[in-house]
Each structure stands twice: as C-alpha cells, then as structure tokens.
XYZ file of N, CA and C in Angstrom:
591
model
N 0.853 -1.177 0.000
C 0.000 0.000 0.000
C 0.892 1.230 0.000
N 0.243 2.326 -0.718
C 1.878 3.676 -0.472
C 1.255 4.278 0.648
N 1.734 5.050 0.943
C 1.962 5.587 1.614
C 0.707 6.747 1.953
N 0.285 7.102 0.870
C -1.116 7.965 1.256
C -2.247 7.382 1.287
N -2.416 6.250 1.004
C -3.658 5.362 1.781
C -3.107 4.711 2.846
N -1.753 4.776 3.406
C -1.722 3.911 5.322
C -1.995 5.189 5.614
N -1.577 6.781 5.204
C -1.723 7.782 6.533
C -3.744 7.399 6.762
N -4.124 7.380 5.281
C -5.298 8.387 5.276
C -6.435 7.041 5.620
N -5.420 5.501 6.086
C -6.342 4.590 6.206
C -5.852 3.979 8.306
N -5.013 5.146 8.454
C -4.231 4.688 9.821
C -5.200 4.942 11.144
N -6.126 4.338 11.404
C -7.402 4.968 12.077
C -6.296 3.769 13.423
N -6.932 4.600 14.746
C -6.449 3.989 16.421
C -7.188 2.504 16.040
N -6.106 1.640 16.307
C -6.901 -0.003 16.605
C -6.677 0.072 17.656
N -7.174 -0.397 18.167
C -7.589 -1.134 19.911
C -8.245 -2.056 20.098
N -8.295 -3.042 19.252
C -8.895 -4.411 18.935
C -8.003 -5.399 18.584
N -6.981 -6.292 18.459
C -6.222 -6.992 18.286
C -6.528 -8.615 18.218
N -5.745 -8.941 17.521
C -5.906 -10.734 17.832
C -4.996 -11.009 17.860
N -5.160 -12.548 18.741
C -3.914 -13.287 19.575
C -2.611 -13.580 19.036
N -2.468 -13.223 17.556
C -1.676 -14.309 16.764
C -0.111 -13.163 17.275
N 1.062 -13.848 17.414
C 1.983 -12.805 17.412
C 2.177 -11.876 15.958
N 3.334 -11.235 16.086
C 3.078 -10.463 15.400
C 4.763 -10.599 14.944
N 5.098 -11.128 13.667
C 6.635 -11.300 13.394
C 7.881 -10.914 13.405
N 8.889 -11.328 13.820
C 9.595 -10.272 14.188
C 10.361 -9.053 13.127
N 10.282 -9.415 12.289
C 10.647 -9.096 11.061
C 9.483 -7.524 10.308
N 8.620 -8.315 10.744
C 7.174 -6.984 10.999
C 7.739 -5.599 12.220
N 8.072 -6.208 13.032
C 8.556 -5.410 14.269
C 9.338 -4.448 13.670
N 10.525 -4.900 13.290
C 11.696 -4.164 13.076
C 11.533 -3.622 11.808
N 10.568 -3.562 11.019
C 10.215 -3.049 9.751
C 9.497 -1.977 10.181
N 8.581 -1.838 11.072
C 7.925 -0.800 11.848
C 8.653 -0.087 12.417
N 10.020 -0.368 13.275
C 10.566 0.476 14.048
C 11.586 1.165 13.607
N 11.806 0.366 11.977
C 12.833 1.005 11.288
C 12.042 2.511 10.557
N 11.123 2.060 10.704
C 10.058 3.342 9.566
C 10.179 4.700 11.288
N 9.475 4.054 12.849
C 9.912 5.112 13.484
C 11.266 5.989 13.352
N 12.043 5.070 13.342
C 13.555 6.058 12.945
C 13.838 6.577 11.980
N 13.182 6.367 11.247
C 13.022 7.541 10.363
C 12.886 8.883 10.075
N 11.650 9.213 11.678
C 11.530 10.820 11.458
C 12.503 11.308 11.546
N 11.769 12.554 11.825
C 12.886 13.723 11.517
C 13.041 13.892 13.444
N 13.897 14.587 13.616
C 14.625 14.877 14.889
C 15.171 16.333 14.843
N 15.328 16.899 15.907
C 16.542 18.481 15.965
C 17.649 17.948 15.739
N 18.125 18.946 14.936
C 20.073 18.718 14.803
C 20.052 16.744 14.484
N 19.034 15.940 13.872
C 19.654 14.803 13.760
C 20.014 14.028 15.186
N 19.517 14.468 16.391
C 20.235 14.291 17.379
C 19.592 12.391 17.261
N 18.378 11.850 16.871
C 17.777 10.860 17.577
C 17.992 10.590 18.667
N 16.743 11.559 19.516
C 16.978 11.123 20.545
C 15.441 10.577 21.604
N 15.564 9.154 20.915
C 14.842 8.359 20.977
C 15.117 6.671 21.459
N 14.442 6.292 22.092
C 14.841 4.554 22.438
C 13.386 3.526 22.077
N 13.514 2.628 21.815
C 11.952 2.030 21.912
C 12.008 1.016 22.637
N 11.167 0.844 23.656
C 10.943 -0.168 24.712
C 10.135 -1.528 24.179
N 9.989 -2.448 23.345
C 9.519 -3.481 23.016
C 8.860 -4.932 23.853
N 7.846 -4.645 24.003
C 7.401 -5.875 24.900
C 6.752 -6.955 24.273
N 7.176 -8.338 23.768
C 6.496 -9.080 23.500
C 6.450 -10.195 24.152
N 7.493 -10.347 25.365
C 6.967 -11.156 26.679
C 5.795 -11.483 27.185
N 5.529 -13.031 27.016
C 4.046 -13.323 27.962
C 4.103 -12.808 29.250
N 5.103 -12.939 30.165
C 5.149 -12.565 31.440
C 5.222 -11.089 32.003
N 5.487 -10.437 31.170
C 5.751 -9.127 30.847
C 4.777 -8.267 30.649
N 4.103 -8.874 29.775
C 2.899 -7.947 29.106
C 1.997 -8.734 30.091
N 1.974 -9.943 30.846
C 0.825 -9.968 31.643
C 0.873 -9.044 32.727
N 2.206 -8.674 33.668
C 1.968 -7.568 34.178
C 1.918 -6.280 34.157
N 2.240 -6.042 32.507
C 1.900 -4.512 32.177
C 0.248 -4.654 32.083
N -0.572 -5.711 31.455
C -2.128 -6.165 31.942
C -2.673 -5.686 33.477
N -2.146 -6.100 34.462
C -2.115 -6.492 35.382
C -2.951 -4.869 35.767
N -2.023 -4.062 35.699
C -1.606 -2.152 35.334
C -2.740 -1.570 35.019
N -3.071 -2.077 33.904
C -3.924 -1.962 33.010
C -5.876 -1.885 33.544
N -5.742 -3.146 33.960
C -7.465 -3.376 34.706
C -7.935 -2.493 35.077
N -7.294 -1.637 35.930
C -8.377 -1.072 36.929
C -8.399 0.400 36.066
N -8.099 0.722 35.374
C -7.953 1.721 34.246
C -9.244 1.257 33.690
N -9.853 -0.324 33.265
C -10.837 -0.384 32.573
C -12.010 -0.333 33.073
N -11.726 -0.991 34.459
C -12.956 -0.650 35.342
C -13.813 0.832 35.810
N -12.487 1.918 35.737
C -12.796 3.412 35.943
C -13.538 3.661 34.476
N -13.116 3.173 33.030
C -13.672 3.133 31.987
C -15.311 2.926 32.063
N -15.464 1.749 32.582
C -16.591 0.960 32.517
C -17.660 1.911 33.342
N -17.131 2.511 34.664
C -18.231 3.218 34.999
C -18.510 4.235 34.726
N -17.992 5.225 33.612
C -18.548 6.275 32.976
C -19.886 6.236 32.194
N -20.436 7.389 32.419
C -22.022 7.299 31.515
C -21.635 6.786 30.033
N -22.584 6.049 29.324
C -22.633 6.187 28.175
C -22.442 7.395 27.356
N -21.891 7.849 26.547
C -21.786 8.926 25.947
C -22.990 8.745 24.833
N -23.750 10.131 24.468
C -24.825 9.957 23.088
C -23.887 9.786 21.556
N -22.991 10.111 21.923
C -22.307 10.751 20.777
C -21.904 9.753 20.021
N -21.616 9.361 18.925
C -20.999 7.596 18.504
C -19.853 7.876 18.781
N -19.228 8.768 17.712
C -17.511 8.722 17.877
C -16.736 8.306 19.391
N -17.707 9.294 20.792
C -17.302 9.389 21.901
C -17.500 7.654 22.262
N -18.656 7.515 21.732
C -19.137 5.780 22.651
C -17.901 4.934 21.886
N -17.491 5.061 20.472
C -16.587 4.039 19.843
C -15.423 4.276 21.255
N -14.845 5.470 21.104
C -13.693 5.638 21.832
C -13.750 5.195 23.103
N -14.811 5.219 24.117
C -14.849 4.753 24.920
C -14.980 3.273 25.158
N -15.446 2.352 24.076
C -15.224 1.163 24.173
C -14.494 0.392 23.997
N -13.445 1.431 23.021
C -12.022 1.024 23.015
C -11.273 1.034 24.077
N -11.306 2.042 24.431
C -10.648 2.364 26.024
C -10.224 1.216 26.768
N -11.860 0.942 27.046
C -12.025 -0.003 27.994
C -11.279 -1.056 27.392
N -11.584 -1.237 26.218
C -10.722 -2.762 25.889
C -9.542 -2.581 26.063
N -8.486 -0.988 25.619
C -7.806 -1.404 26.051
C -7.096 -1.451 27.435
N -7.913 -1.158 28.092
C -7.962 -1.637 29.547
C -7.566 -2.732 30.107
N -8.768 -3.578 29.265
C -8.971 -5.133 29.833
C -7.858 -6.158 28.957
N -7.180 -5.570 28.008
C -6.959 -6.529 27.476
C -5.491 -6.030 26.758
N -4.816 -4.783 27.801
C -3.338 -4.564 27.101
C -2.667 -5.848 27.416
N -2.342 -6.469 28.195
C -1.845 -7.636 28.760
C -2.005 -8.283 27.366
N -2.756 -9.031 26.683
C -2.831 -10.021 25.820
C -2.806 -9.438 24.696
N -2.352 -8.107 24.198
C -2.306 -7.628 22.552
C -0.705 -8.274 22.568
N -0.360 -8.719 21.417
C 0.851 -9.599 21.250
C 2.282 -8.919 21.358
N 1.812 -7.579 21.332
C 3.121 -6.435 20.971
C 2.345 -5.001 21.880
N 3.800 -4.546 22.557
C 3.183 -3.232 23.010
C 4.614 -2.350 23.160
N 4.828 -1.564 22.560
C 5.812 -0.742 22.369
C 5.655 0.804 22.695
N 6.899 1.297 23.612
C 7.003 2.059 24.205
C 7.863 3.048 23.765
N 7.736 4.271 22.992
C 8.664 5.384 22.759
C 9.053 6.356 23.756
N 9.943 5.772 23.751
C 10.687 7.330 24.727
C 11.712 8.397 24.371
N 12.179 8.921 24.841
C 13.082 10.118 24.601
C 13.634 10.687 25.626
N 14.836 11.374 25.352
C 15.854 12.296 25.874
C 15.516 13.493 25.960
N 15.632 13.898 26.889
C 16.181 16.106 26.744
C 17.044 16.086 26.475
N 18.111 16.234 25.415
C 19.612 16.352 25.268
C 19.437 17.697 24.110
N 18.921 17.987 23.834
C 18.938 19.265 22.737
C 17.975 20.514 23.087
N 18.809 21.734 22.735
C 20.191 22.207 22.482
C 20.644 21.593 23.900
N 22.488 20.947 23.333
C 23.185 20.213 24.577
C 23.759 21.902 25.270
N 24.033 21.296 26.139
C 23.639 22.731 27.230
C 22.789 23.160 27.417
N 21.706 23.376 27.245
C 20.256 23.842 27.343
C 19.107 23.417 27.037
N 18.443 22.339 27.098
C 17.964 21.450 26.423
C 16.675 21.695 26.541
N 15.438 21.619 25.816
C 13.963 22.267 25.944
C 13.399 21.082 25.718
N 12.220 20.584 25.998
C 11.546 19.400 26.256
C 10.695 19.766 24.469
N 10.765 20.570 24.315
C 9.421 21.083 23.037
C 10.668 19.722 21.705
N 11.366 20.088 22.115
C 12.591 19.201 20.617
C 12.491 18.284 20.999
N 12.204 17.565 22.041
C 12.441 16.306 22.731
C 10.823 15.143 21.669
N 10.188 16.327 22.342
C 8.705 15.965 21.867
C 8.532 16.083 20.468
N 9.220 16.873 19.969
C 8.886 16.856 18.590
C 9.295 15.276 17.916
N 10.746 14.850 18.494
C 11.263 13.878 17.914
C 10.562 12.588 18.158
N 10.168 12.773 18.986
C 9.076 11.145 19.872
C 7.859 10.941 19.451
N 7.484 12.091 19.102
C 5.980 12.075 18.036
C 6.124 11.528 16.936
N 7.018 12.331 16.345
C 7.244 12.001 14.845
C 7.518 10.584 14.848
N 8.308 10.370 15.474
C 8.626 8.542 15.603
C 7.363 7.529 15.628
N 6.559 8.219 16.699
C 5.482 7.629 16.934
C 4.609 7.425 15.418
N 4.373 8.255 15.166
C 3.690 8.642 14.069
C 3.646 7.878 12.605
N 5.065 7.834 12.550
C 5.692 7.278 11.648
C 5.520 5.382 11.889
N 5.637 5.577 13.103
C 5.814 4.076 13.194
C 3.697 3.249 13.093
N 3.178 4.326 13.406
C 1.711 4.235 13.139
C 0.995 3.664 11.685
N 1.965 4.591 11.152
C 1.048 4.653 9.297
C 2.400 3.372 8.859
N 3.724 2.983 9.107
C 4.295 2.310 8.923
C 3.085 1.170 9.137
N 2.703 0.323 10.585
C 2.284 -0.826 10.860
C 1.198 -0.987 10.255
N 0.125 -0.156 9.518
C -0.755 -0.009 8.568
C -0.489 -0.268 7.402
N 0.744 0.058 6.975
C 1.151 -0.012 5.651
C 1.659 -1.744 5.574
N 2.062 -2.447 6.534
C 2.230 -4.168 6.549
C 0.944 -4.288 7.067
N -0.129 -4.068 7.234
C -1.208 -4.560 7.588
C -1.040 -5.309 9.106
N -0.985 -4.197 9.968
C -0.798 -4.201 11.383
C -2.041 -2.981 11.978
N -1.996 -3.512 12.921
C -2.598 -2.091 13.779
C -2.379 -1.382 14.818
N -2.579 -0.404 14.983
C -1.423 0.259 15.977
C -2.850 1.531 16.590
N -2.516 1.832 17.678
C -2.923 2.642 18.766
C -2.109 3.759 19.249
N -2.052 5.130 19.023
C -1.082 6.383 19.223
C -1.862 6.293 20.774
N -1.286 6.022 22.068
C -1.742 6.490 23.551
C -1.027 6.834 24.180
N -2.078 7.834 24.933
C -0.502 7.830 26.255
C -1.420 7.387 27.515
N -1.923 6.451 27.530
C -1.858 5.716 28.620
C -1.229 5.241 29.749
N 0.506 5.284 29.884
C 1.247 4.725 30.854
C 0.939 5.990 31.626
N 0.557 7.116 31.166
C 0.833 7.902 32.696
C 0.049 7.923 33.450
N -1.017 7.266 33.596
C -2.166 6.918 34.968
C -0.793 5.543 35.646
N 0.039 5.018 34.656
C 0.662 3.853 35.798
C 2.052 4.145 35.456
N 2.653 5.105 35.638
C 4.275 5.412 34.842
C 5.201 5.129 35.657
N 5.076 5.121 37.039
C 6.001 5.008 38.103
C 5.662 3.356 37.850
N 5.072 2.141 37.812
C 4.889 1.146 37.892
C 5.791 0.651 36.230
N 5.143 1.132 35.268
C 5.710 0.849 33.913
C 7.135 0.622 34.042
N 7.647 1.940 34.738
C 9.192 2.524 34.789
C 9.736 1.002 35.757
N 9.211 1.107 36.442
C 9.881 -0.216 37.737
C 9.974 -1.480 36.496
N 8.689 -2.040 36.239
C 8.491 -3.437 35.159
C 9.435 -3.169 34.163
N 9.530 -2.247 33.955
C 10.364 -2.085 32.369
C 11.860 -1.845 32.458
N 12.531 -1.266 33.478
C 13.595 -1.017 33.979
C 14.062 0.482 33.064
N 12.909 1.630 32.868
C 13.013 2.792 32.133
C 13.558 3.614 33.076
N 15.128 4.181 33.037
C 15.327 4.890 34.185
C 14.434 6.363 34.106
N 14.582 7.166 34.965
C 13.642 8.248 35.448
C 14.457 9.278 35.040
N 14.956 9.250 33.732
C 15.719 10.758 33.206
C 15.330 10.493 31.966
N 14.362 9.364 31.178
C 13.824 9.053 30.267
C 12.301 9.459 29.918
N 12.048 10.236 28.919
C 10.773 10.571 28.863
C 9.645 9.492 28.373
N 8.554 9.044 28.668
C 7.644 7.859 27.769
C 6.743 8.655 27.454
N 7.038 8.753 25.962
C 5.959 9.279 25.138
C 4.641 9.101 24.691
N 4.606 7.671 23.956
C 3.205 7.021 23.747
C 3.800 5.686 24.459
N 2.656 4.357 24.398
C 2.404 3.463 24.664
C 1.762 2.970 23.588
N 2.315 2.390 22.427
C 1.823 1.680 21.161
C 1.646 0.746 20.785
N 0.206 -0.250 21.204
C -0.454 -1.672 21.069
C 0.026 -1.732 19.636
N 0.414 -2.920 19.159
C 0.769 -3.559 18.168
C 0.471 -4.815 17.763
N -0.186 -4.856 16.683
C -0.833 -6.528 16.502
C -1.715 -6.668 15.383
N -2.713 -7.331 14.594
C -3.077 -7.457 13.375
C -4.337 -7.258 14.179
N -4.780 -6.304 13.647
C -6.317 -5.733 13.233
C -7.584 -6.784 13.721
N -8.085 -6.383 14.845
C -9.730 -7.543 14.999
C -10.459 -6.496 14.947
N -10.928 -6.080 13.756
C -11.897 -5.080 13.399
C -11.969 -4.524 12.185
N -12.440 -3.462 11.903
C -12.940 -2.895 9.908
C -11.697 -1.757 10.800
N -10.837 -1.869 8.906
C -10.005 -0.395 9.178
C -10.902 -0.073 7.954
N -10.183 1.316 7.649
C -10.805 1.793 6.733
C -10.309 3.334 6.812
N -10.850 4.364 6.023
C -10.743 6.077 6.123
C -10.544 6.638 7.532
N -9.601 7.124 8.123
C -10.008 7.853 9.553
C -10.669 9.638 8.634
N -11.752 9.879 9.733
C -12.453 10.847 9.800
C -11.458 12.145 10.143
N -11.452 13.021 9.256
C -10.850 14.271 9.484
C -11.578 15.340 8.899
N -11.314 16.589 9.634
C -11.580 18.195 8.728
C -11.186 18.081 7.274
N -11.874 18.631 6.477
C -11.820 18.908 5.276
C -10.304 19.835 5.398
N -9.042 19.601 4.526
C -8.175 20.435 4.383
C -8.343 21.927 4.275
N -9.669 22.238 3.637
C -9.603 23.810 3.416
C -10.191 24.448 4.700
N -10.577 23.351 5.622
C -10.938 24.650 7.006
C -10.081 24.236 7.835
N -8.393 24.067 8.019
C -7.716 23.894 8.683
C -6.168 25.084 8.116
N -5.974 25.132 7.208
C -5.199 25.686 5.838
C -5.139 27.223 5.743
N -4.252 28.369 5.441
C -4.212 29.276 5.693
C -2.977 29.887 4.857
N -3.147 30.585 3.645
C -2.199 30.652 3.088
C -1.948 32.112 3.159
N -0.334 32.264 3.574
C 0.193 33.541 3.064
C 0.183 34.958 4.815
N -0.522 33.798 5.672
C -1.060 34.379 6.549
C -2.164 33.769 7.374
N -2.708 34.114 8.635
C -3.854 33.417 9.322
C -4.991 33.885 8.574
C-alpha cells in the first residue's frame, strides 16, 4: 500500500488478535519510526519493546483497573465518543494479551547545554507517528496512547526505564480484529491558511 492510503487509512486499533506479530514486521515498523525527523539529527529516541508473555501480563495487570474506571462512565450519546470509549475499555482489559506493546521514549539532550523538552517531543511524536502509518502499511494495527501515565512510576519499575527518560506514547501492536478503513478528518480547506492566518 503507499503511503497515502496507510496515513489516510491509519485509524487507532484497539482491537487486536492473539496471533503474534513477526519479528521481522517489528523491526520493519521500528525502522520506519527512525526515520523521522529529529533536531540537529540528534535521535533522541529509544523504543521499549514488549512481547513477553510474562511481561505484558503484568503490564495487563496495570492496566485493569484503568478499565474498570472506563466501565463506569455514563454512556456517551455521541458515537464517535461511545466508539472511543469502548475502546478504552478494551484497552484496559486486554493490554496484557495484545501480542506487541511498544514504548517510545526520549531524551532532553537538545540544544546540549540547554535542552527544551518542546525538541524532545517533537522527535518522539514524529517517531510515533511514523511508526503508526508504517504498521498499517504491513497490515498491522497500531494505537497512538498515552496511557502509561495513569501507571508510569509502575511501567518505569516493570520495564527497567530509568527516570531521566521521557515515555511518550504506549503503542499496542498486533493485526487488526476489526474494519479499518478512512479515519475521519476536517476537510483540508478549514484547517489551511495561506500567506497568513
């Protein structure tokens, strides 16, 4: 698929099935994150990879009671809001058993001597991002969250992420249990502004 049907077909999965997910798939995805762009080239980026049963059962573990706070929110009227919220919850109940869950993080190291978190973030997104419409493009599915920070001090312990490391997203990885298809966006011309606001 090129590249402008994974962006414009890269909709949040949060539905997964059991099957792993190859390793060869992995590193084809994470090679597409390193790709973005970065300040000064610095990459300053790491990716945390979990495809441990034991591992991901206690990043699960983490996970639950996140779905249960899910579960007791009102129904929303709205669809979009009710889809999202039922994702949520799933992935609540069920980060533990998605086959792949990958963790971007990042450095403050730029400008060295003075370093601003805004470059930090720029570079960890883009990664993210990239590595999104990448796992779409092998027919994967992928989830942009930042979920670890309701459990980040716990993540950091399980994962052995020291605490001068930023965690950016938290990115379920695994083949699609659901319809992908178009993600919903603004029409380009009411976002767009030429020459000026």
């Amino acid at each position: 698929m090129d590249v402008f049907e994974a962006m414009g077909t890269a909709r949040a999965m949060r539905f997964f099935k059991p099957d792993p997910v190859p390793q060869e798939l992995i590193d084809k995805v994470l090679w597409a994150a390193t790709r973005a762009s970065s300040p000064n080239n610095m990459q300053c980026w790491d990716f945390v990879v979990v495809t441990d049963a034991a591992v991901r059962k206690q990043l699960g573990d983490l996970f639950k009671p996140f779905a249960d706070r899910v579960a007791a929110m009102p129904v929303p009227d709205n669809a979009v809001d009710r889809r999202t919220l039922v994702g949520a919850r799933n992935l609540g109940e069920n980060m533990g058993n998605f086959p792949c869950i990958i963790f971007v993080c990042g450095h403050n190291v730029y400008p060295p001597g003075a370093p601003r978190e805004t470059f930090m973030y720029s570079a960890v997104y883009a990664a993210s991002q990239n590595l999104v419409v990448a796992a779409r493009a092998v027919g994967l599915g992928a989830a942009f969250t930042t979920l670890h920070g309701v459990f980040e001090a716990d993540i950091r312990r399980i994962l052995r992420i020291p605490d001068d490391v930023f965690i950016g997203t938290t990115i379920p990885l695994g083949y699609p249990d659901g319809p992908t298809g178009p993600v919903s966006r603004k029409d380009v011309a009411d976002v767009v502004h030429y020459d000026g606001w």
